[in-house]
mmCIF file of C-alpha atoms and ligand atoms in Angstrom:
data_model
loop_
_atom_site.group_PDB
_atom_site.id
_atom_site.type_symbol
_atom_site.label_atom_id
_atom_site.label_comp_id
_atom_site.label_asym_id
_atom_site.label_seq_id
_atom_site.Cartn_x
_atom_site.Cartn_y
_atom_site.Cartn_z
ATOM 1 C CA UNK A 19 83.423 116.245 177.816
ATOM 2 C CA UNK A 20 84.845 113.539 179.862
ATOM 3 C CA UNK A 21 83.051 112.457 183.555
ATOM 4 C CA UNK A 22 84.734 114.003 186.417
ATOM 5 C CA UNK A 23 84.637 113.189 190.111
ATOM 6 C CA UNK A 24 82.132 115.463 191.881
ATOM 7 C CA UNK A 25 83.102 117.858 194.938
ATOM 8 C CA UNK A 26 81.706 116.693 198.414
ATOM 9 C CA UNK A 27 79.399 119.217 200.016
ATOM 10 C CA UNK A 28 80.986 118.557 203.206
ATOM 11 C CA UNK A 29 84.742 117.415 204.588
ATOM 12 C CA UNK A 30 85.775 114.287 204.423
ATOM 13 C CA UNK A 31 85.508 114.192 208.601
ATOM 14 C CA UNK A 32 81.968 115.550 208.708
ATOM 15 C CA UNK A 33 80.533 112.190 208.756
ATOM 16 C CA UNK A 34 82.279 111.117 211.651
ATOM 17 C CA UNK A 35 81.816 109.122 214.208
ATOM 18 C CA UNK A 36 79.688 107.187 211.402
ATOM 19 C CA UNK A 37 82.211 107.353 208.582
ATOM 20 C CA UNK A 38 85.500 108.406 209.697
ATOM 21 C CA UNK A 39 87.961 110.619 207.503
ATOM 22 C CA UNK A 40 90.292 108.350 206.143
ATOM 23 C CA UNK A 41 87.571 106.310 205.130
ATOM 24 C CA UNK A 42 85.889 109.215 203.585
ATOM 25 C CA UNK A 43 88.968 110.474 201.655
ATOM 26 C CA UNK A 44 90.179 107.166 200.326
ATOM 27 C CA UNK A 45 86.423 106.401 198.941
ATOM 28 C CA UNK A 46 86.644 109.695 197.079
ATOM 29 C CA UNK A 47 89.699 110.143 196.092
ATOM 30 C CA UNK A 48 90.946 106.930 195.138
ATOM 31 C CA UNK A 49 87.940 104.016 194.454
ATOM 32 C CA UNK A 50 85.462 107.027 192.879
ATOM 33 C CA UNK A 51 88.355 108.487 190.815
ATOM 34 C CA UNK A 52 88.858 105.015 189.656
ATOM 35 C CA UNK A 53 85.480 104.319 188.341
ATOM 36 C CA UNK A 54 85.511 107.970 186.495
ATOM 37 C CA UNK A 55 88.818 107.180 184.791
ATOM 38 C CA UNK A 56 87.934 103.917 183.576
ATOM 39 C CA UNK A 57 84.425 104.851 182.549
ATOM 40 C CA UNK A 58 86.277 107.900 180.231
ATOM 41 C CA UNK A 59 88.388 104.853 179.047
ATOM 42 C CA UNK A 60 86.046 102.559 178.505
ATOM 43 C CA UNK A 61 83.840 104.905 176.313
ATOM 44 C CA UNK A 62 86.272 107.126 174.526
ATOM 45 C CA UNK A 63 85.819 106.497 170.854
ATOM 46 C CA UNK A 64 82.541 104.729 171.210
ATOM 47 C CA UNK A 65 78.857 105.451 171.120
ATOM 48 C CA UNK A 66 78.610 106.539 174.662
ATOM 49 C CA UNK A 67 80.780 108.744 174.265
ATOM 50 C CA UNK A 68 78.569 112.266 175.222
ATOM 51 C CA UNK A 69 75.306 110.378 176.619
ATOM 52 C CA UNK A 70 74.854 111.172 180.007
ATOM 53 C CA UNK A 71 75.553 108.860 182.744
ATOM 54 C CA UNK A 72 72.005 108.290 183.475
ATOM 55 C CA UNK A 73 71.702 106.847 180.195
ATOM 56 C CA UNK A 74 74.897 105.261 180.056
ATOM 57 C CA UNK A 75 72.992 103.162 183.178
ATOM 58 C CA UNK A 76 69.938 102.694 181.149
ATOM 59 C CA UNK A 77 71.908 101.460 177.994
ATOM 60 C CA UNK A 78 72.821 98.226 179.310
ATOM 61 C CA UNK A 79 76.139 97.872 178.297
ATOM 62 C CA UNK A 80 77.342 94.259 177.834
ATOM 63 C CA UNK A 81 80.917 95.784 178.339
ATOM 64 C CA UNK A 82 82.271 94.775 182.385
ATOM 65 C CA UNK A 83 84.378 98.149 181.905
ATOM 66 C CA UNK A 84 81.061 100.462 180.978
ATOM 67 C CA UNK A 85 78.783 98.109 183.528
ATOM 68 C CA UNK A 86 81.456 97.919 186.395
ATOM 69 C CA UNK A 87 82.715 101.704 186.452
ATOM 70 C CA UNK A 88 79.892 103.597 185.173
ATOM 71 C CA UNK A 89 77.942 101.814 187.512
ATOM 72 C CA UNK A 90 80.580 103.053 189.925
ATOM 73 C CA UNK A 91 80.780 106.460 188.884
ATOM 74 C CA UNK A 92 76.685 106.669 189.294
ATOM 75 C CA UNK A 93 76.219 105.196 192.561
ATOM 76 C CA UNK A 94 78.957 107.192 194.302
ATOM 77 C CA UNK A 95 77.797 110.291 192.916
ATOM 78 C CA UNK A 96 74.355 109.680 194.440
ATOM 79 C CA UNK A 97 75.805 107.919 197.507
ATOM 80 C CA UNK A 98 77.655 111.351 198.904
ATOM 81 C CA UNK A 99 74.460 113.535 198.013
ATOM 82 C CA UNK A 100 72.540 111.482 200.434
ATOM 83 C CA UNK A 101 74.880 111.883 202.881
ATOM 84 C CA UNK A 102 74.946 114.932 205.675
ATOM 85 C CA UNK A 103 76.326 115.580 208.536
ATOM 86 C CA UNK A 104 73.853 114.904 211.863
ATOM 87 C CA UNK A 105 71.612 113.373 209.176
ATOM 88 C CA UNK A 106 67.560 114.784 209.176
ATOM 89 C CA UNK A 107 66.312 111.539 211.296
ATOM 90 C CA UNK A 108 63.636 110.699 209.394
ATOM 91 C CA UNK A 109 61.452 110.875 205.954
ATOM 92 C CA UNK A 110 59.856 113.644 204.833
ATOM 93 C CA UNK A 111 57.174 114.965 202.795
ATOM 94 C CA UNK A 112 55.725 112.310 199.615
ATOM 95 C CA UNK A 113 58.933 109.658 200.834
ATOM 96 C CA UNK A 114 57.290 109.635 204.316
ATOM 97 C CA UNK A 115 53.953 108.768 202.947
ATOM 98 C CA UNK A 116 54.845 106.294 200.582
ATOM 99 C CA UNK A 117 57.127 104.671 203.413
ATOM 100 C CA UNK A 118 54.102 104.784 205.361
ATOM 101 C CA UNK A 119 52.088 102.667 202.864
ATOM 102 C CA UNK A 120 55.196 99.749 202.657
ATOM 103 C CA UNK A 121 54.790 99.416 206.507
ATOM 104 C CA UNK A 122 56.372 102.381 207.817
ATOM 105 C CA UNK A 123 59.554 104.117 208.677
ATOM 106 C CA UNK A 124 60.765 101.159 211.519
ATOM 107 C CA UNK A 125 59.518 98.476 209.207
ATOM 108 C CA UNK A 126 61.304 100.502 206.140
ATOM 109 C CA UNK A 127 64.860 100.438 208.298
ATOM 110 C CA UNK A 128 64.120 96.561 208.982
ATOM 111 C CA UNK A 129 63.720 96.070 205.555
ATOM 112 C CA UNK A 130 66.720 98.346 204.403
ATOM 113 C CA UNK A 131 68.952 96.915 206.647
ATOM 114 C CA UNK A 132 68.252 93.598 205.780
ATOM 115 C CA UNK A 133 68.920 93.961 202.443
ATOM 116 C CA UNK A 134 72.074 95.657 202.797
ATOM 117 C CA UNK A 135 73.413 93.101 205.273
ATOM 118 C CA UNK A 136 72.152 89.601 203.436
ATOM 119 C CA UNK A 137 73.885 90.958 200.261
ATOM 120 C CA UNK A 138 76.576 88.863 199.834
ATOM 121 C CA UNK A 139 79.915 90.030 198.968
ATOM 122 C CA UNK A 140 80.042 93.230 197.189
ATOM 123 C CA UNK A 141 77.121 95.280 196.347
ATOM 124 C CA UNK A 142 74.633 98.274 197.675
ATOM 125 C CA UNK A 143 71.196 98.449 198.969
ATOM 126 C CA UNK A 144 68.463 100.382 197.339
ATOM 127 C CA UNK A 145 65.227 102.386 198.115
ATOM 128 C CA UNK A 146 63.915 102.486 194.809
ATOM 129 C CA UNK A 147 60.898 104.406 193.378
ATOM 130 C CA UNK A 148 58.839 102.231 190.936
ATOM 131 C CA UNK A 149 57.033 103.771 188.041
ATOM 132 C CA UNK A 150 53.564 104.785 189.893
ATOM 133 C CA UNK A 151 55.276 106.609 192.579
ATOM 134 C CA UNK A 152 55.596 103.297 194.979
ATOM 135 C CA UNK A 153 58.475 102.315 197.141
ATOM 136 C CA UNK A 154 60.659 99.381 196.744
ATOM 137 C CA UNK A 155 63.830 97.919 198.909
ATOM 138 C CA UNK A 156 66.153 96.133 197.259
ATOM 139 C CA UNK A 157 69.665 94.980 196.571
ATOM 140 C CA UNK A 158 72.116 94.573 193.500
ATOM 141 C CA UNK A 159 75.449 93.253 193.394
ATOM 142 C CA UNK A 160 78.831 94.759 192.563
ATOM 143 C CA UNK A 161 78.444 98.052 191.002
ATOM 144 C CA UNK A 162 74.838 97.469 189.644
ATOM 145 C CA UNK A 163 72.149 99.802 190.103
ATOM 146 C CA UNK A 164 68.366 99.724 189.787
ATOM 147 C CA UNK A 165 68.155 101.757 186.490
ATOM 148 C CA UNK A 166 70.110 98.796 184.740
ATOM 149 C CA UNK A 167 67.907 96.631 182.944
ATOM 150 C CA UNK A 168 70.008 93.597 184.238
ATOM 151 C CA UNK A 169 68.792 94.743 187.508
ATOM 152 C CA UNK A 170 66.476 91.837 189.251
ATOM 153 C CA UNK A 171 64.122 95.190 190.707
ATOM 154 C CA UNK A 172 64.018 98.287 188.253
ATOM 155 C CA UNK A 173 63.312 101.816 189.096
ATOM 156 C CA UNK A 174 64.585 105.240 190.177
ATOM 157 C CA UNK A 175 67.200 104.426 193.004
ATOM 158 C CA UNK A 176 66.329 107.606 195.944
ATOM 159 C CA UNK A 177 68.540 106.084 198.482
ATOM 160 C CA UNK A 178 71.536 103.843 198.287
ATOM 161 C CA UNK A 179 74.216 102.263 200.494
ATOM 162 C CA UNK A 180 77.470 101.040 199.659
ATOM 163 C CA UNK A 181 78.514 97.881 201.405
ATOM 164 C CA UNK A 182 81.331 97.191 199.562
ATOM 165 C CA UNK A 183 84.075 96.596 202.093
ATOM 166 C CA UNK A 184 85.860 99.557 200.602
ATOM 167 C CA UNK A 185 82.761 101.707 202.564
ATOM 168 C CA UNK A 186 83.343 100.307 206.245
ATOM 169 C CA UNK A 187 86.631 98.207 206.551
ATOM 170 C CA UNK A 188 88.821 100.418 208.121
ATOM 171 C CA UNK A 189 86.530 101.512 211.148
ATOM 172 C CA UNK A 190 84.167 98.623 211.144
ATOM 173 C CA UNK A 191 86.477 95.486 210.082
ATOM 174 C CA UNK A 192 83.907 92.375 209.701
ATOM 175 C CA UNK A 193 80.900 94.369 211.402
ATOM 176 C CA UNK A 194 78.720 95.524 208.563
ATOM 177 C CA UNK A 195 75.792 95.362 210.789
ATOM 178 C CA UNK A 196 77.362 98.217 212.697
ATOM 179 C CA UNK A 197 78.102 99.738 209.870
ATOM 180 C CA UNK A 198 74.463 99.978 208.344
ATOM 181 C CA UNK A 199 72.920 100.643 211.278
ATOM 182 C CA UNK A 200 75.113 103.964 212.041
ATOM 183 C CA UNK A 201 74.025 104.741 208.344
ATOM 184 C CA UNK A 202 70.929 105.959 209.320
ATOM 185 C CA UNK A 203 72.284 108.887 211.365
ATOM 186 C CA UNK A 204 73.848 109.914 208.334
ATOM 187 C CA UNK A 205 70.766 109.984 205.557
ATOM 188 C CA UNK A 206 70.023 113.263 204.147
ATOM 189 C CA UNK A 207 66.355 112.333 203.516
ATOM 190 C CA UNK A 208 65.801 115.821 202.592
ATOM 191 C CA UNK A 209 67.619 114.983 199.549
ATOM 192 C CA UNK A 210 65.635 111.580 199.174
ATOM 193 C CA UNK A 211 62.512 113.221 199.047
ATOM 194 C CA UNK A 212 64.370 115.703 196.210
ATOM 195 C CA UNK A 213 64.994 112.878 194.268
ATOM 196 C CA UNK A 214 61.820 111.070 194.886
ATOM 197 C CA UNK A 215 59.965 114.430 193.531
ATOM 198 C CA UNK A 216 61.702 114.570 190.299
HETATM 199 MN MN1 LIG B 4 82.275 102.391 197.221
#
């Protein structure tokens, strides 16, 4: 069974005035679609063929075509989930405690933001859960992801941005600041703390 790109649970202009439509749609339907199509191409015929793409992360693929696009075809899938219109503001439930014990939630955005803004060129930013249940901000660069054992910080990734161009361009030109800072309006940290409990 080949990867396919997942429905949003929301139109591609509910994200707006963070995220505007086009944006949204071209994200989706084009740069998403291309990292499913090229993952299915990359691993027809081969051993990861059938693994899921969790594993396909955890594999560490030498192969730029599994690395690059399943990489892709991971952190998109996870990127719209965290996603919702009017955002819920702020952490909740076992993610608001452990943010609370890395400084808390205005050091945490600090911290985020940072790391999403000094990444240089292409990349994402990453809230990532370590193995006792901690909290951990980090970055990786192109399509990389914290469950890749190439990663410099390894973990369970519970909240990601994209700051590939590709994310902001159109509405935000050269001001990724702007960009990551309307991001938090956005953050469906119900959905964190989902992934943080599992
Ligand atoms: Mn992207």
């Amino acid at each position: 069974m080949a990867f396919e790109l997942p429905k949003l649970n929301y139109a591609y202009d509910a994200l707006e005035p963070t995220i505007d439509a086009r944006t949204m749609e071209i994200h989706h339907t084009k740069h998403h679609q291309a990292y499913v199509d090229n993952l299915n191409n990359a691993i027809a015929g081969t051993e990861l063929e059938g693994k899921s793409l969790e594993e396909i992360q955890k594999t560490g693929s030498d192969k730029p075509a599994v690395r690059n696009n399943g990489g892709g075809h991971y952190n998109h899938s996870l990127f719209w989930e965290l996603l919702t219109p009017g955002g819920s503001k702020e952490p909740v439930g076992n993610v608001k405690s452990e943010i609370e014990k890395i400084g808390g939630f205005e050091k945490f955005k600090e911290d985020f933001s940072n790391a999403a803004k000094t990444r240089f060129g292409s990349g994402w930013a990453w809230l990532v859960k370590n193995a006792d249940g901690s909290l951990i901000v980090s970055s990786t660069p192109n399509q990389d992801n914290p469950l890749m054992p190439v990663a410099d910080v390894k973990g369970t990734p519970i909240l990601g941005l994209d700051v590939w161009e590709h994310a902001y361009y159109l509405n935000y030109q050269n001001r990724r600041p702007d960009y990551v800072s309307a991001f938090f309006d956005v953050i469906n940290w119900d959905k964190v703390e989902e992934l943080y409990n599992k």
